[in-house]
Amino acid sequence: MLGLGFIFKLIPTYGNITRIAALLVGLFFPTLESMKAIESKQLGDDTQWLTYWVCYATLISLETVAWSFLIWVPFYRLIRIAALAWLVAPQTRGATYVYTEFVRPFLLVAVAKACEVPSLEPYFRDFASTKPLSSPAATSAKNFDTLKREAGQAVEDTFEKVTQSASAEEDDHRAAYQPLKAHAQ
């Protein structure tokens, strides 16, 4: 009886095919490209894949919470594969768009709120900039565009501090910060 259950699992069905495709597009290919980026000396590809992994983790987290609703969306699994392909492709810069427009502002608010919890503050201290974004109570009253501008300014201030503190011997490293600064904006 157990053998028949195993055989039925091997039969290619819509669910099994889309799961395999999602694994190939969303995990295996990005993992291979991330390994290549780690081994290369360029910083641009590292940023691309780190951005992708943050977006992927956010997508998986949202899917986990909303799965009971998502299974009722027609062709959701195919839409998910297409969305993963769009996020993965460096040509479309989908991960960069999703990160800067949706994920980053949300995470900045979450970090600001986490910094107010005394037991969590040491873990998020490195994320805090010299210019605080705003208090969580004020953040909820502000509109999304204002928060986005404040977050962009905080990142710009951080990059300026890093650039100013670099020594004359590290001119090559300064040039490497510029693509990161452009990416953050």
PDB file of C-alpha atoms in Angstrom:
ATOM      1  CA  MET A   1       0.000   0.000   0.000  1.00  0.00           C
ATOM      2  CA  LEU A   2       2.841   2.391   0.797  1.00  0.00           C
ATOM      3  CA  GLY A   3       4.375   1.705  -2.609  1.00  0.00           C
ATOM      4  CA  LEU A   4       1.212   2.845  -4.386  1.00  0.00           C
ATOM      5  CA  GLY A   5       1.188   6.109  -2.421  1.00  0.00           C
ATOM      6  CA  PHE A   6       4.779   6.763  -3.463  1.00  0.00           C
ATOM      7  CA  ILE A   7       3.993   6.011  -7.118  1.00  0.00           C
ATOM      8  CA  PHE A   8       1.017   8.389  -7.071  1.00  0.00           C
ATOM      9  CA  LYS A   9       3.304  11.130  -5.723  1.00  0.00           C
ATOM     10  CA  LEU A  10       5.518  10.714  -8.796  1.00  0.00           C
ATOM     11  CA  ILE A  11       2.681  11.177 -11.280  1.00  0.00           C
ATOM     12  CA  PRO A  12       3.095  14.619 -12.813  1.00  0.00           C
ATOM     13  CA  THR A  13       0.125  16.722 -11.775  1.00  0.00           C
ATOM     14  CA  TYR A  14      -0.518  20.437 -12.011  1.00  0.00           C
ATOM     15  CA  GLY A  15       0.436  20.895  -8.334  1.00  0.00           C
ATOM     16  CA  ASN A  16       3.632  18.852  -8.567  1.00  0.00           C
ATOM     17  CA  ILE A  17       4.761  20.505 -11.803  1.00  0.00           C
ATOM     18  CA  THR A  18       4.167  24.014 -10.477  1.00  0.00           C
ATOM     19  CA  ARG A  19       5.952  23.210  -7.210  1.00  0.00           C
ATOM     20  CA  ILE A  20       8.996  21.944  -9.113  1.00  0.00           C
ATOM     21  CA  ALA A  21       8.928  24.962 -11.431  1.00  0.00           C
ATOM     22  CA  ALA A  22       8.655  27.338  -8.454  1.00  0.00           C
ATOM     23  CA  LEU A  23      11.609  25.598  -6.786  1.00  0.00           C
ATOM     24  CA  LEU A  24      13.714  25.886  -9.930  1.00  0.00           C
ATOM     25  CA  VAL A  25      12.828  29.511 -10.609  1.00  0.00           C
ATOM     26  CA  GLY A  26      12.590  30.765  -7.023  1.00  0.00           C
ATOM     27  CA  LEU A  27      15.291  28.783  -5.203  1.00  0.00           C
ATOM     28  CA  PHE A  28      17.749  26.805  -7.301  1.00  0.00           C
ATOM     29  CA  PHE A  29      18.557  29.420  -9.952  1.00  0.00           C
ATOM     30  CA  PRO A  30      18.879  32.294  -7.433  1.00  0.00           C
ATOM     31  CA  THR A  31      21.046  30.135  -5.172  1.00  0.00           C
ATOM     32  CA  LEU A  32      23.413  29.368  -8.059  1.00  0.00           C
ATOM     33  CA  GLU A  33      23.536  33.043  -9.056  1.00  0.00           C
ATOM     34  CA  SER A  34      24.083  34.090  -5.432  1.00  0.00           C
ATOM     35  CA  MET A  35      27.050  31.738  -5.200  1.00  0.00           C
ATOM     36  CA  LYS A  36      28.486  33.293  -8.376  1.00  0.00           C
ATOM     37  CA  ALA A  37      27.922  36.773  -6.915  1.00  0.00           C
ATOM     38  CA  ILE A  38      29.715  35.838  -3.683  1.00  0.00           C
ATOM     39  CA  GLU A  39      32.715  34.615  -5.644  1.00  0.00           C
ATOM     40  CA  SER A  40      32.869  37.664  -7.940  1.00  0.00           C
ATOM     41  CA  LYS A  41      34.608  40.897  -6.995  1.00  0.00           C
ATOM     42  CA  GLN A  42      31.743  43.164  -8.130  1.00  0.00           C
ATOM     43  CA  LEU A  43      29.312  44.603  -5.610  1.00  0.00           C
ATOM     44  CA  GLY A  44      26.388  45.189  -7.971  1.00  0.00           C
ATOM     45  CA  ASP A  45      25.513  41.522  -8.314  1.00  0.00           C
ATOM     46  CA  ASP A  46      25.668  41.021  -4.536  1.00  0.00           C
ATOM     47  CA  THR A  47      23.140  43.814  -4.094  1.00  0.00           C
ATOM     48  CA  GLN A  48      20.857  42.304  -6.739  1.00  0.00           C
ATOM     49  CA  TRP A  49      20.765  38.906  -5.034  1.00  0.00           C
ATOM     50  CA  LEU A  50      20.515  40.226  -1.478  1.00  0.00           C
ATOM     51  CA  THR A  51      17.569  42.318  -2.611  1.00  0.00           C
ATOM     52  CA  TYR A  52      16.000  39.253  -4.231  1.00  0.00           C
ATOM     53  CA  TRP A  53      16.365  37.152  -1.068  1.00  0.00           C
ATOM     54  CA  VAL A  54      14.728  39.844   1.090  1.00  0.00           C
ATOM     55  CA  CYS A  55      11.813  40.010  -1.381  1.00  0.00           C
ATOM     56  CA  TYR A  56      11.604  36.203  -1.534  1.00  0.00           C
ATOM     57  CA  ALA A  57      11.517  35.906   2.262  1.00  0.00           C
ATOM     58  CA  THR A  58       8.785  38.536   2.397  1.00  0.00           C
ATOM     59  CA  LEU A  59       6.781  36.710  -0.285  1.00  0.00           C
ATOM     60  CA  ILE A  60       7.082  33.380   1.531  1.00  0.00           C
ATOM     61  CA  SER A  61       6.049  35.016   4.813  1.00  0.00           C
ATOM     62  CA  LEU A  62       2.993  36.609   3.223  1.00  0.00           C
ATOM     63  CA  GLU A  63       2.081  33.351   1.473  1.00  0.00           C
ATOM     64  CA  THR A  64       2.278  31.454   4.732  1.00  0.00           C
ATOM     65  CA  VAL A  65      -0.127  33.855   6.396  1.00  0.00           C
ATOM     66  CA  ALA A  66      -2.539  34.138   3.450  1.00  0.00           C
ATOM     67  CA  TRP A  67      -2.324  30.609   2.007  1.00  0.00           C
ATOM     68  CA  SER A  68      -5.905  29.655   2.917  1.00  0.00           C
ATOM     69  CA  PHE A  69      -7.088  32.531   0.709  1.00  0.00           C
ATOM     70  CA  LEU A  70      -4.491  32.172  -2.043  1.00  0.00           C
ATOM     71  CA  ILE A  71      -5.435  28.589  -2.874  1.00  0.00           C
ATOM     72  CA  TRP A  72      -8.774  29.917  -4.136  1.00  0.00           C
ATOM     73  CA  VAL A  73      -7.190  32.357  -6.594  1.00  0.00           C
ATOM     74  CA  PRO A  74      -7.398  30.813 -10.069  1.00  0.00           C
ATOM     75  CA  PHE A  75      -3.972  30.027 -11.553  1.00  0.00           C
ATOM     76  CA  TYR A  76      -2.237  31.391  -8.443  1.00  0.00           C
ATOM     77  CA  ARG A  77       0.620  28.900  -8.766  1.00  0.00           C
ATOM     78  CA  LEU A  78       1.315  29.987 -12.341  1.00  0.00           C
ATOM     79  CA  ILE A  79       1.093  33.646 -11.329  1.00  0.00           C
ATOM     80  CA  ARG A  80       3.556  32.913  -8.520  1.00  0.00           C
ATOM     81  CA  ILE A  81       6.042  31.332 -10.942  1.00  0.00           C
ATOM     82  CA  ALA A  82       5.758  34.341 -13.266  1.00  0.00           C
ATOM     83  CA  ALA A  83       6.232  36.727 -10.319  1.00  0.00           C
ATOM     84  CA  LEU A  84       9.302  34.806  -9.133  1.00  0.00           C
ATOM     85  CA  ALA A  85      10.757  34.896 -12.651  1.00  0.00           C
ATOM     86  CA  TRP A  86      10.164  38.660 -12.753  1.00  0.00           C
ATOM     87  CA  LEU A  87      11.853  39.093  -9.357  1.00  0.00           C
ATOM     88  CA  VAL A  88      14.804  36.903 -10.346  1.00  0.00           C
ATOM     89  CA  ALA A  89      15.600  38.407 -13.752  1.00  0.00           C
ATOM     90  CA  PRO A  90      18.321  41.060 -13.476  1.00  0.00           C
ATOM     91  CA  GLN A  91      17.033  42.570 -16.736  1.00  0.00           C
ATOM     92  CA  THR A  92      13.632  43.441 -15.241  1.00  0.00           C
ATOM     93  CA  ARG A  93      15.041  44.544 -11.861  1.00  0.00           C
ATOM     94  CA  GLY A  94      11.792  43.327 -10.321  1.00  0.00           C
ATOM     95  CA  ALA A  95      13.328  42.606  -6.936  1.00  0.00           C
ATOM     96  CA  THR A  96      14.775  46.123  -6.794  1.00  0.00           C
ATOM     97  CA  TYR A  97      11.391  47.664  -7.626  1.00  0.00           C
ATOM     98  CA  VAL A  98       9.470  45.552  -5.095  1.00  0.00           C
ATOM     99  CA  TYR A  99      12.082  46.183  -2.417  1.00  0.00           C
ATOM    100  CA  THR A 100      12.235  49.976  -2.812  1.00  0.00           C
ATOM    101  CA  GLU A 101       8.501  50.511  -3.324  1.00  0.00           C
ATOM    102  CA  PHE A 102       6.945  48.031  -0.885  1.00  0.00           C
ATOM    103  CA  VAL A 103       9.267  45.951   1.286  1.00  0.00           C
ATOM    104  CA  ARG A 104      11.775  48.568   2.465  1.00  0.00           C
ATOM    105  CA  PRO A 105       9.257  51.166   3.749  1.00  0.00           C
ATOM    106  CA  PHE A 106       7.363  48.414   5.576  1.00  0.00           C
ATOM    107  CA  LEU A 107      10.545  47.032   7.149  1.00  0.00           C
ATOM    108  CA  LEU A 108      11.743  50.488   8.196  1.00  0.00           C
ATOM    109  CA  VAL A 109       8.502  51.035  10.095  1.00  0.00           C
ATOM    110  CA  ALA A 110       8.829  47.568  11.660  1.00  0.00           C
ATOM    111  CA  VAL A 111      12.422  48.305  12.735  1.00  0.00           C
ATOM    112  CA  ALA A 112      11.385  51.669  14.200  1.00  0.00           C
ATOM    113  CA  LYS A 113       8.689  49.936  16.241  1.00  0.00           C
ATOM    114  CA  ALA A 114      11.067  47.149  17.289  1.00  0.00           C
ATOM    115  CA  CYS A 115      13.611  49.707  18.525  1.00  0.00           C
ATOM    116  CA  GLU A 116      11.062  50.923  21.043  1.00  0.00           C
ATOM    117  CA  VAL A 117      10.900  47.502  22.697  1.00  0.00           C
ATOM    118  CA  PRO A 118      13.749  47.559  25.231  1.00  0.00           C
ATOM    119  CA  SER A 119      14.616  43.882  24.883  1.00  0.00           C
ATOM    120  CA  LEU A 120      14.835  44.144  21.071  1.00  0.00           C
ATOM    121  CA  GLU A 121      16.676  47.460  20.890  1.00  0.00           C
ATOM    122  CA  PRO A 122      20.216  45.969  20.969  1.00  0.00           C
ATOM    123  CA  TYR A 123      19.435  43.832  17.918  1.00  0.00           C
ATOM    124  CA  PHE A 124      18.176  46.757  15.843  1.00  0.00           C
ATOM    125  CA  ARG A 125      20.621  49.408  17.038  1.00  0.00           C
ATOM    126  CA  ASP A 126      22.755  49.014  13.896  1.00  0.00           C
ATOM    127  CA  PHE A 127      19.763  49.820  11.686  1.00  0.00           C
ATOM    128  CA  ALA A 128      18.996  53.088  13.409  1.00  0.00           C
ATOM    129  CA  SER A 129      20.388  56.120  11.611  1.00  0.00           C
ATOM    130  CA  THR A 130      21.624  59.292  13.266  1.00  0.00           C
ATOM    131  CA  LYS A 131      18.436  61.025  12.139  1.00  0.00           C
ATOM    132  CA  PRO A 132      15.468  59.041  13.470  1.00  0.00           C
ATOM    133  CA  LEU A 133      12.701  58.397  10.962  1.00  0.00           C
ATOM    134  CA  SER A 134       9.962  59.238  13.454  1.00  0.00           C
ATOM    135  CA  SER A 135       8.098  57.683  16.312  1.00  0.00           C
ATOM    136  CA  PRO A 136       5.698  54.822  15.530  1.00  0.00           C
ATOM    137  CA  ALA A 137       2.699  56.878  16.663  1.00  0.00           C
ATOM    138  CA  ALA A 138       3.634  59.700  14.307  1.00  0.00           C
ATOM    139  CA  THR A 139       4.504  57.218  11.559  1.00  0.00           C
ATOM    140  CA  SER A 140       1.010  55.768  11.513  1.00  0.00           C
ATOM    141  CA  ALA A 141      -0.429  59.266  11.043  1.00  0.00           C
ATOM    142  CA  LYS A 142       1.927  60.143   8.170  1.00  0.00           C
ATOM    143  CA  ASN A 143       1.220  59.197   4.645  1.00  0.00           C
ATOM    144  CA  PHE A 144       3.277  56.647   2.758  1.00  0.00           C
ATOM    145  CA  ASP A 145       5.127  59.166   0.555  1.00  0.00           C
ATOM    146  CA  THR A 146       6.453  61.088   3.551  1.00  0.00           C
ATOM    147  CA  LEU A 147       7.753  57.882   5.108  1.00  0.00           C
ATOM    148  CA  LYS A 148       9.409  56.909   1.831  1.00  0.00           C
ATOM    149  CA  ARG A 149      11.159  60.300   1.611  1.00  0.00           C
ATOM    150  CA  GLU A 150      12.382  60.036   5.216  1.00  0.00           C
ATOM    151  CA  ALA A 151      13.699  56.523   4.625  1.00  0.00           C
ATOM    152  CA  GLY A 152      15.511  57.634   1.462  1.00  0.00           C
ATOM    153  CA  GLN A 153      17.057  60.575   3.309  1.00  0.00           C
ATOM    154  CA  ALA A 154      18.202  58.299   6.151  1.00  0.00           C
ATOM    155  CA  VAL A 155      19.893  55.948   3.672  1.00  0.00           C
ATOM    156  CA  GLU A 156      21.496  58.886   1.854  1.00  0.00           C
ATOM    157  CA  ASP A 157      22.830  60.271   5.167  1.00  0.00           C
ATOM    158  CA  THR A 158      24.251  56.858   6.055  1.00  0.00           C
ATOM    159  CA  PHE A 159      26.053  56.556   2.718  1.00  0.00           C
ATOM    160  CA  GLU A 160      27.464  60.056   3.083  1.00  0.00           C
ATOM    161  CA  LYS A 161      28.858  59.184   6.527  1.00  0.00           C
ATOM    162  CA  VAL A 162      30.438  56.005   5.146  1.00  0.00           C
ATOM    163  CA  THR A 163      31.901  57.848   2.170  1.00  0.00           C
ATOM    164  CA  GLN A 164      33.365  60.624   4.353  1.00  0.00           C
ATOM    165  CA  SER A 165      34.948  58.181   6.791  1.00  0.00           C
ATOM    166  CA  ALA A 166      36.742  56.221   4.069  1.00  0.00           C
ATOM    167  CA  SER A 167      40.467  56.908   3.975  1.00  0.00           C
ATOM    168  CA  ALA A 168      42.423  58.039   0.915  1.00  0.00           C
ATOM    169  CA  GLU A 169      43.778  54.501   0.472  1.00  0.00           C
ATOM    170  CA  GLU A 170      40.268  53.186  -0.067  1.00  0.00           C
ATOM    171  CA  ASP A 171      39.406  55.144  -3.219  1.00  0.00           C
ATOM    172  CA  ASP A 172      38.520  51.896  -4.967  1.00  0.00           C
ATOM    173  CA  HIS A 173      36.007  51.118  -2.236  1.00  0.00           C
ATOM    174  CA  ARG A 174      34.423  54.566  -2.541  1.00  0.00           C
ATOM    175  CA  ALA A 175      33.731  53.893  -6.201  1.00  0.00           C
ATOM    176  CA  ALA A 176      32.017  50.671  -5.171  1.00  0.00           C
ATOM    177  CA  TYR A 177      29.599  52.571  -2.883  1.00  0.00           C
ATOM    178  CA  GLN A 178      28.156  54.596  -5.737  1.00  0.00           C
ATOM    179  CA  PRO A 179      26.115  51.741  -7.321  1.00  0.00           C
ATOM    180  CA  LEU A 180      24.781  50.912  -3.843  1.00  0.00           C
ATOM    181  CA  LYS A 181      23.772  54.531  -3.268  1.00  0.00           C
ATOM    182  CA  ALA A 182      22.051  54.686  -6.659  1.00  0.00           C
ATOM    183  CA  HIS A 183      20.325  51.396  -5.880  1.00  0.00           C
ATOM    184  CA  ALA A 184      19.052  52.686  -2.528  1.00  0.00           C
ATOM    185  CA  GLN A 185      17.591  55.789  -4.107  1.00  0.00           C
TER     186      GLN A 185
END
